[in-house]
Short mmCIF file of C-alpha atoms and ligand atoms in Angstrom, two decimals:
data_model
loop_
_atom_site.label_atom_id
_atom_site.label_comp_id
_atom_site.label_asym_id
_atom_site.label_seq_id
_atom_site.Cartn_x
_atom_site.Cartn_y
_atom_site.Cartn_z
CA MET A 7 8.13 -6.35 -13.73
CA ASP A 8 4.96 -5.15 -11.97
CA VAL A 9 4.65 -5.60 -8.21
CA VAL A 10 1.68 -5.57 -5.84
CA PHE A 11 2.20 -4.92 -2.12
CA LEU A 12 -0.30 -6.92 -0.10
CA GLY A 13 -0.83 -6.78 3.64
CA PRO A 14 -2.91 -5.35 6.46
CA PRO A 15 -3.12 -1.63 7.25
CA GLY A 16 0.03 -0.49 9.00
CA ALA A 17 2.16 -3.42 7.81
CA GLY A 18 4.64 -0.96 6.24
CA LYS A 19 3.57 -1.07 2.58
CA GLY A 20 3.74 2.70 2.07
CA THR A 21 7.07 2.98 3.90
CA GLN A 22 8.64 0.33 1.68
CA ALA A 23 7.00 1.56 -1.53
CA GLN A 24 8.61 4.98 -1.09
CA ARG A 25 12.06 3.45 -0.47
CA LEU A 26 11.86 0.95 -3.32
CA GLU A 27 10.60 3.42 -5.88
CA ARG A 28 13.98 5.14 -5.64
CA LEU A 29 16.02 1.92 -5.61
CA GLU A 30 14.25 -0.13 -8.28
CA GLY A 31 13.01 2.53 -10.73
CA LEU A 32 9.42 1.30 -10.46
CA VAL A 33 6.65 3.91 -10.61
CA GLN A 34 4.72 3.77 -7.36
CA PHE A 35 0.95 4.15 -7.00
CA SER A 36 -0.71 4.24 -3.59
CA THR A 37 -4.49 4.03 -3.91
CA GLY A 38 -4.88 5.49 -0.41
CA ASP A 39 -2.74 8.53 -1.32
CA LEU A 40 -4.53 8.95 -4.67
CA LEU A 41 -7.93 8.87 -2.94
CA ARG A 42 -6.77 11.38 -0.31
CA GLU A 43 -5.59 13.69 -3.13
CA HIS A 44 -9.02 13.41 -4.76
CA ARG A 45 -10.64 14.27 -1.42
CA THR A 46 -8.45 17.32 -0.93
CA ALA A 47 -9.19 18.48 -4.49
CA GLY A 48 -12.93 17.88 -3.94
CA THR A 49 -13.35 15.79 -7.11
CA PRO A 50 -16.51 13.65 -7.61
CA LEU A 51 -14.39 10.54 -6.85
CA GLY A 52 -13.01 12.14 -3.69
CA ARG A 53 -16.52 13.02 -2.51
CA ALA A 54 -17.80 9.52 -3.31
CA ALA A 55 -14.89 7.87 -1.47
CA GLN A 56 -14.97 10.06 1.62
CA ASP A 57 -17.54 8.28 3.77
CA TYR A 58 -16.19 4.81 3.01
CA MET A 59 -12.66 5.86 3.99
CA ASP A 60 -13.79 7.57 7.19
CA ARG A 61 -15.68 4.43 8.22
CA GLY A 62 -12.63 2.24 7.43
CA GLU A 63 -14.50 0.44 4.65
CA LEU A 64 -13.33 -0.22 1.11
CA VAL A 65 -14.33 2.17 -1.64
CA PRO A 66 -16.49 0.26 -4.20
CA ASP A 67 -14.53 -1.81 -6.73
CA ALA A 68 -15.98 -0.01 -9.78
CA LEU A 69 -14.65 3.38 -8.61
CA ILE A 70 -11.21 2.03 -7.72
CA ILE A 71 -10.83 0.03 -10.93
CA GLU A 72 -11.79 3.05 -13.05
CA MET A 73 -9.29 5.25 -11.17
CA MET A 74 -6.47 2.71 -11.56
CA GLU A 75 -7.21 2.06 -15.23
CA GLY A 76 -6.79 5.80 -15.81
CA GLU A 77 -3.52 5.91 -13.85
CA LEU A 78 -1.99 2.80 -15.42
CA ASP A 79 -3.01 3.72 -18.96
CA ARG A 80 -0.78 6.78 -18.64
CA THR A 81 2.23 4.72 -17.50
CA ASN A 82 4.85 2.74 -19.36
CA GLY A 83 7.31 0.45 -17.58
CA GLY A 84 7.12 -1.36 -14.26
CA VAL A 85 4.76 -0.27 -11.50
CA LEU A 86 4.67 -0.83 -7.77
CA LEU A 87 1.10 -0.91 -6.47
CA ASP A 88 0.56 -0.10 -2.79
CA GLY A 89 -3.04 -0.80 -1.72
CA PHE A 90 -4.32 -2.16 -5.03
CA PRO A 91 -5.76 -4.71 -5.60
CA ARG A 92 -7.62 -5.18 -2.34
CA THR A 93 -10.39 -7.53 -3.47
CA VAL A 94 -10.47 -10.48 -5.85
CA PRO A 95 -12.47 -8.52 -8.50
CA GLN A 96 -9.77 -5.79 -8.35
CA ALA A 97 -7.05 -8.45 -8.85
CA VAL A 98 -8.88 -9.90 -11.85
CA ALA A 99 -9.25 -6.38 -13.31
CA LEU A 100 -5.53 -5.70 -12.81
CA ASP A 101 -4.58 -8.95 -14.57
CA ALA A 102 -6.81 -8.00 -17.52
CA LEU A 103 -5.40 -4.48 -17.65
CA LEU A 104 -1.77 -5.66 -17.68
CA ALA A 105 -2.60 -8.31 -20.32
CA ARG A 106 -4.14 -5.58 -22.51
CA LYS A 107 -0.89 -3.62 -22.21
CA GLY A 108 1.06 -6.75 -23.23
CA ARG A 109 2.60 -7.10 -19.77
CA ARG A 110 3.07 -10.25 -17.71
CA PRO A 111 0.92 -10.76 -14.59
CA ALA A 112 2.12 -8.85 -11.52
CA ILE A 113 3.79 -10.62 -8.61
CA ALA A 114 2.54 -9.99 -5.05
CA VAL A 115 4.73 -9.32 -2.03
CA LEU A 116 2.87 -10.22 1.16
CA PHE A 117 3.79 -8.22 4.28
CA ASP A 118 3.51 -10.91 6.92
CA ILE A 119 2.78 -9.40 10.35
CA ASP A 120 0.87 -10.36 13.46
CA LEU A 121 -2.24 -8.19 13.58
CA SER A 122 -1.61 -7.44 17.29
CA LEU A 123 1.28 -5.13 16.23
CA ILE A 124 -0.89 -2.98 13.96
CA GLN A 125 -2.59 -0.77 16.54
CA GLU A 126 0.71 0.60 17.87
CA ARG A 127 2.08 1.18 14.37
CA LEU A 128 -0.95 3.17 13.22
CA GLU A 129 -1.59 5.14 16.40
CA GLY A 130 2.04 6.37 16.33
CA ARG A 131 2.09 7.20 12.61
CA TRP A 132 2.66 10.77 11.39
CA THR A 133 2.29 11.59 7.69
CA ASN A 134 3.25 14.45 5.39
CA PRO A 135 -0.09 14.98 3.60
CA ARG A 136 1.63 16.61 0.61
CA THR A 137 4.10 13.80 -0.18
CA GLY A 138 2.63 10.82 1.68
CA ARG A 139 5.96 10.30 3.49
CA VAL A 140 5.41 8.51 6.81
CA TYR A 141 7.13 8.58 10.20
CA HIS A 142 6.49 6.85 13.50
CA GLU A 143 6.87 8.58 16.85
CA ARG A 144 8.84 5.59 18.24
CA PHE A 145 10.10 3.50 15.32
CA ALA A 146 10.96 6.19 12.75
CA PRO A 147 10.76 9.64 14.38
CA PRO A 148 11.42 12.84 12.41
CA ARG A 149 14.39 14.95 13.57
CA VAL A 150 11.96 17.60 14.86
CA ALA A 151 8.56 16.40 16.14
CA GLY A 152 5.74 17.27 13.75
CA ILE A 153 8.04 18.42 10.89
CA ASP A 154 9.06 16.48 7.78
CA ASP A 155 12.86 16.00 7.56
CA GLU A 156 12.81 16.35 3.77
CA ASP A 157 10.61 19.34 2.91
CA GLY A 158 10.03 20.93 6.35
CA GLY A 159 6.26 20.57 5.91
CA PRO A 160 3.89 19.81 8.81
CA LEU A 161 3.13 16.19 9.72
CA ILE A 162 -0.42 15.13 10.57
CA GLN A 163 -2.15 12.07 11.99
CA ARG A 164 -4.62 10.47 9.57
CA ASP A 165 -8.35 10.68 10.38
CA ASP A 166 -8.70 6.90 9.93
CA ASP A 167 -5.93 6.08 12.43
CA THR A 168 -8.27 6.11 15.44
CA ALA A 169 -8.61 2.95 17.57
CA GLU A 170 -12.17 2.27 16.40
CA THR A 171 -11.48 2.76 12.67
CA ILE A 172 -8.29 0.68 12.87
CA ARG A 173 -10.33 -2.21 14.31
CA LYS A 174 -12.81 -1.86 11.45
CA ARG A 175 -10.03 -1.76 8.82
CA LEU A 176 -8.56 -4.97 10.22
CA VAL A 177 -11.93 -6.74 9.95
CA VAL A 178 -12.29 -5.49 6.37
CA TYR A 179 -8.76 -6.71 5.62
CA ARG A 180 -9.49 -10.21 6.91
CA GLU A 181 -12.80 -10.50 5.10
CA GLN A 182 -12.11 -8.82 1.77
CA THR A 183 -8.36 -8.57 1.16
CA GLU A 184 -6.90 -11.70 2.76
CA PRO A 185 -8.52 -13.93 0.07
CA LEU A 186 -5.98 -12.39 -2.32
CA VAL A 187 -3.24 -14.36 -0.55
CA ALA A 188 -4.80 -17.60 -1.87
CA TYR A 189 -5.42 -15.97 -5.27
CA TYR A 190 -1.75 -15.08 -5.81
CA ARG A 191 -0.37 -18.18 -4.07
CA GLY A 192 -2.55 -20.43 -6.24
CA GLN A 193 -0.96 -18.91 -9.33
CA GLY A 194 2.60 -19.15 -7.99
CA ARG A 195 2.90 -15.37 -7.78
CA LEU A 196 3.10 -14.81 -4.01
CA TYR A 197 6.30 -13.90 -2.12
CA SER A 198 6.17 -13.38 1.62
CA VAL A 199 8.39 -11.09 3.72
CA ASP A 200 8.59 -10.84 7.50
CA ALA A 201 7.20 -7.33 8.08
CA THR A 202 7.87 -7.36 11.84
CA GLN A 203 11.59 -6.71 11.25
CA PRO A 204 13.19 -3.23 11.22
CA VAL A 205 12.51 -1.11 8.12
CA ASP A 206 15.99 -1.63 6.55
CA VAL A 207 15.79 -5.40 6.99
CA VAL A 208 12.33 -5.54 5.37
CA SER A 209 13.65 -3.45 2.43
CA ALA A 210 16.58 -5.83 1.94
CA GLU A 211 14.26 -8.82 2.02
CA ILE A 212 11.97 -7.29 -0.62
CA GLU A 213 14.94 -6.44 -2.84
CA ARG A 214 16.14 -10.04 -2.61
CA VAL A 215 12.68 -11.24 -3.67
CA LEU A 216 12.57 -8.84 -6.63
CA HIS A 217 16.08 -9.70 -7.82
CA ARG A 218 15.42 -13.43 -7.50
CA ARG A 219 12.22 -13.03 -9.48
CA THR A 220 14.00 -10.98 -12.18
CA GLY A 221 16.58 -13.78 -12.47
CA GLU A 222 13.83 -16.44 -12.75
CA ARG A 223 12.11 -14.52 -15.55
CA ARG A 224 15.36 -14.15 -17.53
CA ALA A 225 16.24 -17.87 -17.14
P1 LIG B 4 -4.47 3.12 2.61
O1 LIG B 4 -3.99 4.49 2.68
O2 LIG B 4 -3.97 2.21 1.55
O3 LIG B 4 -4.34 2.47 4.04
P2 LIG B 4 -3.96 0.98 4.52
O4 LIG B 4 -3.93 -0.14 3.59
O5 LIG B 4 -4.87 0.84 5.65
O6 LIG B 4 -2.49 1.04 4.75
P3 LIG B 4 -1.76 2.06 5.59
O7 LIG B 4 -1.38 3.26 4.78
O8 LIG B 4 -2.57 2.35 6.84
O9 LIG B 4 -0.50 1.22 6.07
P4 LIG B 4 0.88 0.83 5.38
O10 LIG B 4 0.94 -0.65 5.24
O11 LIG B 4 1.14 1.65 4.16
O12 LIG B 4 1.86 1.20 6.56
P5 LIG B 4 2.92 2.41 6.69
O13 LIG B 4 4.07 2.20 5.76
O14 LIG B 4 2.23 3.73 6.64
O15 LIG B 4 -6.08 3.11 2.44
C1 LIG B 4 -6.90 4.00 3.19
C2 LIG B 4 -8.35 3.81 2.77
O16 LIG B 4 -8.51 4.09 1.36
C3 LIG B 4 -8.91 2.38 2.93
O17 LIG B 4 -9.36 2.14 4.24
C4 LIG B 4 -10.05 2.39 1.89
O18 LIG B 4 -11.18 3.07 2.38
C5 LIG B 4 -9.46 3.20 0.76
N1 LIG B 4 -8.78 2.37 -0.25
C6 LIG B 4 -7.45 2.40 -0.58
N2 LIG B 4 -7.18 1.51 -1.53
C7 LIG B 4 -8.34 0.89 -1.85
C8 LIG B 4 -8.70 -0.15 -2.75
N3 LIG B 4 -7.79 -0.73 -3.56
N4 LIG B 4 -9.99 -0.54 -2.78
C9 LIG B 4 -10.93 0.03 -2.01
N5 LIG B 4 -10.66 1.02 -1.12
C10 LIG B 4 -9.36 1.45 -1.04
O19 LIG B 4 3.46 2.11 8.18
C11 LIG B 4 2.62 2.30 9.31
C12 LIG B 4 3.44 2.88 10.48
O20 LIG B 4 4.40 1.89 10.89
C13 LIG B 4 4.25 4.13 10.10
O21 LIG B 4 4.25 5.03 11.19
C14 LIG B 4 5.68 3.61 9.85
O22 LIG B 4 6.66 4.57 10.15
C15 LIG B 4 5.74 2.41 10.78
N6 LIG B 4 6.53 1.30 10.22
C16 LIG B 4 6.58 0.88 8.92
N7 LIG B 4 7.40 -0.18 8.79
C17 LIG B 4 7.88 -0.44 10.06
C18 LIG B 4 8.79 -1.42 10.59
N8 LIG B 4 9.35 -2.35 9.79
N9 LIG B 4 9.03 -1.40 11.91
C19 LIG B 4 8.45 -0.47 12.72
N10 LIG B 4 7.61 0.50 12.28
C20 LIG B 4 7.33 0.51 10.96
#
């Protein structure tokens, strides 16, 4: 099974992707993390993506689709996609790519959350830039402020987690990514979870969705 996580910035997609990768044996891809790695490495893609990301805009479809085709071509087995697709053309490209690999269309898990909660989630987020692991100063604090519990590395705040860029990312989400809700719902592939609940409760809800879906496909 291949799974797409869909939802606004700060809804908890990355948090849940990291937890579920371990539990469900799916290989996780975060387009945001991949792009940040390209930026750090100074690749042509990283340089091309930089200004879009800093402005809170989407990186052009052609660049993202090419990057994800490369990543998915190297993978066998189920994948968990965090942050891809984010536009209808990206969703169409993903469907075609999975069909080429002989796989069934991915299901989408929608992180349902009131957008008024997003600002607080993103302004309090701290990230390990090496592993992508995320914390929150109130909701999921590390044992020692500024230090990752797992590898002891420093935690940073992302450049695009400023009030102004968050506002822009929310507008971009509504205009360009929200249409995917209708795309997946129209094809009977959308499953919604209440992303306002505590992290463990959201994880349990997603696992229930995935297990129910696995049962439906076997039946
Ligand atoms: P990306 O890195 O994907 O950012 P995003 O979608 O804006 O998502 P976030 O990482 O901000 O949020 P999240 O939902 O993962 O939340 P998290 O788990 O961290 O993309 C960055 C940029 O890259 C884009 O703006 C764009 O430019 C570009 N890009 C990426 N993909 C692209 C694509 N496909 N096409 C074009 N451009 C693309 O949680 C947030 C905080 O909340 C954390 O502090 C966490 O600890 C806390 N939290 C999580 N869950 C809970 C909970 N249940 N209760 C309380 N707190 C919680």
